[in-house]
C-alpha positions as CSV (number, residue, x, y, z in Angstrom):
1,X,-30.2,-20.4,-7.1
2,X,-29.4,-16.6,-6.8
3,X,-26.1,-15.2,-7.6
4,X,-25.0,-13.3,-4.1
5,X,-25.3,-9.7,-5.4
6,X,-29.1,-10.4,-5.7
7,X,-29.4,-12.4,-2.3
8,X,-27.6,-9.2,-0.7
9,X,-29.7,-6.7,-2.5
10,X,-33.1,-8.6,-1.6
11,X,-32.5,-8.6,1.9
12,X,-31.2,-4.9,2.3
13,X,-34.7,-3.9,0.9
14,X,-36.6,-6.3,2.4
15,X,-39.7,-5.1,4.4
16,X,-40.2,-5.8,7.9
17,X,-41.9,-8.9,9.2
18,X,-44.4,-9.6,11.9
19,X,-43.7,-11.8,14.3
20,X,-46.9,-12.7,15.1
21,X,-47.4,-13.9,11.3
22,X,-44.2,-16.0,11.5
23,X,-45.2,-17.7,14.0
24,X,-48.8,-18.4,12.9
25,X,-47.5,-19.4,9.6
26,X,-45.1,-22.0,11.2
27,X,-48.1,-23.6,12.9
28,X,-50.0,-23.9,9.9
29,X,-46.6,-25.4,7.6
30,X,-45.8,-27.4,11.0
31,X,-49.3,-29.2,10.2
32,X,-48.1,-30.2,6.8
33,X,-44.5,-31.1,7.9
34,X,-44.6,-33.1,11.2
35,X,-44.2,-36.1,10.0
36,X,-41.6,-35.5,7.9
37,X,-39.9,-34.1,10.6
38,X,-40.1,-36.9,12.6
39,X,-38.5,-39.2,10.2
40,X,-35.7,-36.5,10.0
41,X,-34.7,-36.7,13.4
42,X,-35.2,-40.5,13.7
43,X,-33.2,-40.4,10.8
44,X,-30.4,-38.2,12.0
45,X,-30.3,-40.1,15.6
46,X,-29.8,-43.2,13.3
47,X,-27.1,-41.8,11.0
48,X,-24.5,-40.2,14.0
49,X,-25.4,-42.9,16.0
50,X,-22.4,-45.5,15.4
51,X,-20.1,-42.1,14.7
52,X,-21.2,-41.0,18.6
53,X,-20.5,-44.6,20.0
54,X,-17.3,-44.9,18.0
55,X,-16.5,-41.4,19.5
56,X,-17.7,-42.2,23.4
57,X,-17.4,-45.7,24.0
58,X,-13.6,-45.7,24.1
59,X,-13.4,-42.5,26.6
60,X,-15.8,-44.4,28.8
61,X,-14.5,-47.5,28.8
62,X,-10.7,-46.5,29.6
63,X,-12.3,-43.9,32.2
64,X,-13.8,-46.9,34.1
65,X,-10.6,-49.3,33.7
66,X,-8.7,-47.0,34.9
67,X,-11.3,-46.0,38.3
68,X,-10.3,-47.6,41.4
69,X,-13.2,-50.4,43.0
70,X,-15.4,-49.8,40.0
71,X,-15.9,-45.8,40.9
72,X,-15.5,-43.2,38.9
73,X,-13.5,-40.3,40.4
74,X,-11.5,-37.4,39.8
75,X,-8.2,-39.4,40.0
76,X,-8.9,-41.1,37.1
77,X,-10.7,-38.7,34.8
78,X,-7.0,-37.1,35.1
79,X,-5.3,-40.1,34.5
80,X,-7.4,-40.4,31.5
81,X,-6.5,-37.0,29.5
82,X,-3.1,-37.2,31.0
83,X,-3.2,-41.0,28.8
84,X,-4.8,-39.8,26.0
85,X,-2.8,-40.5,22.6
86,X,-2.4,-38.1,19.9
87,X,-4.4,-40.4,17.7
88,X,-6.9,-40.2,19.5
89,X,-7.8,-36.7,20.2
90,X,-6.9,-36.0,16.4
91,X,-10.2,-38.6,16.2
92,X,-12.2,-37.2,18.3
93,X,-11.3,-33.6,16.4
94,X,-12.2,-35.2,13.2
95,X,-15.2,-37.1,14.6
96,X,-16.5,-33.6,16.2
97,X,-16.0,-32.0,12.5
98,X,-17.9,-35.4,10.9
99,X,-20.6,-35.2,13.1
100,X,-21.1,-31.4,12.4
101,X,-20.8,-32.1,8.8
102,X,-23.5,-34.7,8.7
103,X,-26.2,-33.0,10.5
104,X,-25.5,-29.7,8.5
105,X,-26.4,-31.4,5.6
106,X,-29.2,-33.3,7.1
107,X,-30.8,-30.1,8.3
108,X,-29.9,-28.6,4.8
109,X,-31.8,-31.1,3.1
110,X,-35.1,-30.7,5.6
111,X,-35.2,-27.3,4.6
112,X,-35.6,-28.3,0.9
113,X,-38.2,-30.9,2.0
114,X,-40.0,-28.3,4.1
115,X,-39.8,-25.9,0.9
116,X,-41.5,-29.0,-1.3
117,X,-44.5,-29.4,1.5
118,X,-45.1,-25.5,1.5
119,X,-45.5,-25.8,-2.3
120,X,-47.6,-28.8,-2.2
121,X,-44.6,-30.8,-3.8
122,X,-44.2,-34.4,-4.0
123,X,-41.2,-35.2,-1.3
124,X,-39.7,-38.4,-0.5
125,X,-37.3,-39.6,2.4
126,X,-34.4,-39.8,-0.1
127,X,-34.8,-35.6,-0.6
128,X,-33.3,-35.1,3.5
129,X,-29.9,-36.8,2.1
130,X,-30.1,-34.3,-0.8
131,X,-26.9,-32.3,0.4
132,X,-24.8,-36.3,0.9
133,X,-24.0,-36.0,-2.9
134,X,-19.9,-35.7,-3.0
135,X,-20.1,-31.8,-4.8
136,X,-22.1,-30.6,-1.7
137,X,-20.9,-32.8,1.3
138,X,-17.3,-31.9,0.6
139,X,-18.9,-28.0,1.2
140,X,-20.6,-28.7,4.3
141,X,-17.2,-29.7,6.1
142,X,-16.0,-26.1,4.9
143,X,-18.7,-24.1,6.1
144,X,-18.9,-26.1,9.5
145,X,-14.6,-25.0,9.5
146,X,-15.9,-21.3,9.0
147,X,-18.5,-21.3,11.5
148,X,-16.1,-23.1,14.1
149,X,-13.5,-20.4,13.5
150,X,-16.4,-17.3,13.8
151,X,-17.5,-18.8,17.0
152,X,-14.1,-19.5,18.5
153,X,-13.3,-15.8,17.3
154,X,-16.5,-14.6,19.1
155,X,-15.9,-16.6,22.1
156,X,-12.3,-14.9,22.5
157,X,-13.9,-11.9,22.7
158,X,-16.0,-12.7,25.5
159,X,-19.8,-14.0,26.0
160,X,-22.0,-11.3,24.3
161,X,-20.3,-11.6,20.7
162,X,-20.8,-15.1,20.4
163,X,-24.7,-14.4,21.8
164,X,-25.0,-12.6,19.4
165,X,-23.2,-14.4,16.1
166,X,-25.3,-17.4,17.0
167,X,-28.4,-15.9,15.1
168,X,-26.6,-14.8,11.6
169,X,-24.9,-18.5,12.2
170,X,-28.3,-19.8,12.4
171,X,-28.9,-18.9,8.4
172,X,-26.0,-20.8,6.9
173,X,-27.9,-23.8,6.9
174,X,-31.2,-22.3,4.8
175,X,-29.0,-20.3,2.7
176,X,-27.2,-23.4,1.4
177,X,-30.3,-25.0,1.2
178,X,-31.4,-23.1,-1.5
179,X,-28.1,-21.6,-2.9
180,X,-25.5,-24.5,-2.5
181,X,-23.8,-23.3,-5.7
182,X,-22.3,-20.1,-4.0
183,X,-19.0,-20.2,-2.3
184,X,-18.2,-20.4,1.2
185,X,-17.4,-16.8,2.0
186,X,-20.5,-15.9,-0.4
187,X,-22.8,-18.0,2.2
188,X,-21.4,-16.7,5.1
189,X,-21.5,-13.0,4.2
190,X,-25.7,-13.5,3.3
191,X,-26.0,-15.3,6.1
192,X,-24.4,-12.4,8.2
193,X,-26.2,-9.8,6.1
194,X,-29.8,-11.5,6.8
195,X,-28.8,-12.3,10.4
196,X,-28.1,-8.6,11.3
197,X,-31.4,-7.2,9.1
198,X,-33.7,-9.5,11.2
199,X,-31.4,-10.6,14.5
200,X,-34.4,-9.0,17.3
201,X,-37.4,-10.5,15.1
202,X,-34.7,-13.7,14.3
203,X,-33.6,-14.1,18.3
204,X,-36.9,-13.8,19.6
205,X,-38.9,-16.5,16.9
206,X,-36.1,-19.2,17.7
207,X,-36.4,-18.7,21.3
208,X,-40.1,-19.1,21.3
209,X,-40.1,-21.5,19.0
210,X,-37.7,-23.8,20.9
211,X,-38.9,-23.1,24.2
212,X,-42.5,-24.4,22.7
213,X,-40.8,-27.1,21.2
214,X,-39.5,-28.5,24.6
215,X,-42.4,-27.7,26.9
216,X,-44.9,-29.5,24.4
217,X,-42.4,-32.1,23.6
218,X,-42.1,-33.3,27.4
219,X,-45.7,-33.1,27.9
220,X,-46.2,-35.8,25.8
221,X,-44.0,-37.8,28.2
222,X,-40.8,-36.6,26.5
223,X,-41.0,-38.9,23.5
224,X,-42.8,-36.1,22.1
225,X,-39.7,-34.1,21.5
226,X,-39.1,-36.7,18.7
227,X,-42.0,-34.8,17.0
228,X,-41.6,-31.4,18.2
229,X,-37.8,-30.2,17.7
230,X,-38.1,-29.8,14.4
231,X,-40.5,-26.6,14.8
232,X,-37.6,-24.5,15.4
233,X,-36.4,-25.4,11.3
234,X,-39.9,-23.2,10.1
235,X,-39.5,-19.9,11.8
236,X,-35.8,-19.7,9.8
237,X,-37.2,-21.1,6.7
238,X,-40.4,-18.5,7.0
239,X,-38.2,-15.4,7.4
240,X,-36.0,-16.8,4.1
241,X,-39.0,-17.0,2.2
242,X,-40.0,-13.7,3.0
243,X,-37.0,-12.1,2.6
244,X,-35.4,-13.5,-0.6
245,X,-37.3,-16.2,-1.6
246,X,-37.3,-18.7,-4.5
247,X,-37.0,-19.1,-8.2
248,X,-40.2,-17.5,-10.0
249,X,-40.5,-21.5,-11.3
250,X,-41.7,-22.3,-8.0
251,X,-44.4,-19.9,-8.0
252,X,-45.7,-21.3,-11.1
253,X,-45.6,-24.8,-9.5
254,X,-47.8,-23.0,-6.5
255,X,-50.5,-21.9,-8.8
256,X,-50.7,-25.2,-11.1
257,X,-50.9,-27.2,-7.7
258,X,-53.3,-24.9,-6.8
259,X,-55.9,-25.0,-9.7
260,X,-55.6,-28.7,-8.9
């Protein structure tokens, strides 16, 4: 972990990237990680699962009870929300947040698996629920509040702010990776401050990156996906490396691994 006076100074005078490098370099770490990216979105599909049927199941089944001759229609979507109890949209609020929460920290903890495969680490599946321990889950609710509030702000102010927030945004969940010890406002402001040094090189790797990650993924008769999407995590973690990257310790692990 870094304090944020050295995260900020690292990437003001960070040097530019290529993106062609980037994006070679997530091919090659893509090689190591696939698998492990599999069973993390297996495992996040598994782990929202009961929290998305707890959240839908209701709104469909008192949508169709209330629908005339077993038809769904306009009539009674309204009668629905015009229905709704204030327990229940307080649940679905707090289920939103939960579900937010949880695959935060589930991303967080990738990243840190990612970073243990591009070091030639030993990783287990335990290392992607890393960031469930109480002193960090607590955190991620927090952050997900702040980035809520940034996006609701940049939606206010019409379309382009919030097109353009959405790749500084896109660091939050690297940044705690690595640094879970700083403070909320402390992870937002580097995330911000990375985001705005690299947003073109940033905007332009994710978009590639995720378009790729469809296209391939529904060639392989869309089950593929499973194995693609989580492409799209190495760009980020790539350009986080570059920038600030980690403890010199890690290095040292890099070369004894190496001599290996």
């Amino acid at each position: 972990m870094k304090d944020i006076n050295t995260l900020l100074n690292k990437i003001s005078n960070s040097k530019d990237l290529d993106f062609g490098t980037i994006f070679s370099n997530s091919f090659e770490l893509f090689k190591k990680t696939w698998l492990q990216g599999f069973l993390f979105v297996l495992i996040s599909i598994l782990v929202m699962l009961p929290l998305i049927l707890a959240l839908y199941l209701p709104f469909i089944g008192m949508m169709i009870a209330q629908s005339e001759d077993g038809y769904l229609g306009s009539s009674a979507i309204s009668q629905f929300f015009t229905g709704m109890s204030i327990l229940y949209i307080i649940f679905v609020i707090i289920a939103i947040f939960a579900l937010s929460a949880i695959s935060f920290a589930l991303e967080a903890g990738f990243f840190r698996v990612i970073k243990k495969l591009d070091y030639n680490e030993p990783t287990k599946t335990s290392d992607i629920f890393y960031f469930f321990k109480a002193k960090y889950f607590s955190k991620t609710f927090i952050i997900m509040l702040a980035s809520f509030g940034i996006s609701i702000l940049a939606l206010m102010l019409c379309y382009f702010p919030i097109f353009y927030v959405m790749v500084p945004l896109s660091f939050l969940n690297v940044i705690f990776a690595f640094n879970p010890e700083l403070t909320t406002g402390e992870i937002v402001k580097a995330s911000f401050k990375l985001g705005n040094k690299k947003w073109l090189l940033t905007f332009g790797l994710l978009f590639v990156s995720g378009l790729l990650a469809e296209i391939v993924g529904l060639l392989m008769c869309g089950i593929g996906i499973l194995f693609t999407v989580a492409f799209v995590y190495h760009p980020t973690y790539l350009i986080y490396k570059d920038v600030i990257g980690f403890d010199e310790e890690h290095v040292i692990d890099e070369i004894g691994n190496t001599v290996e």
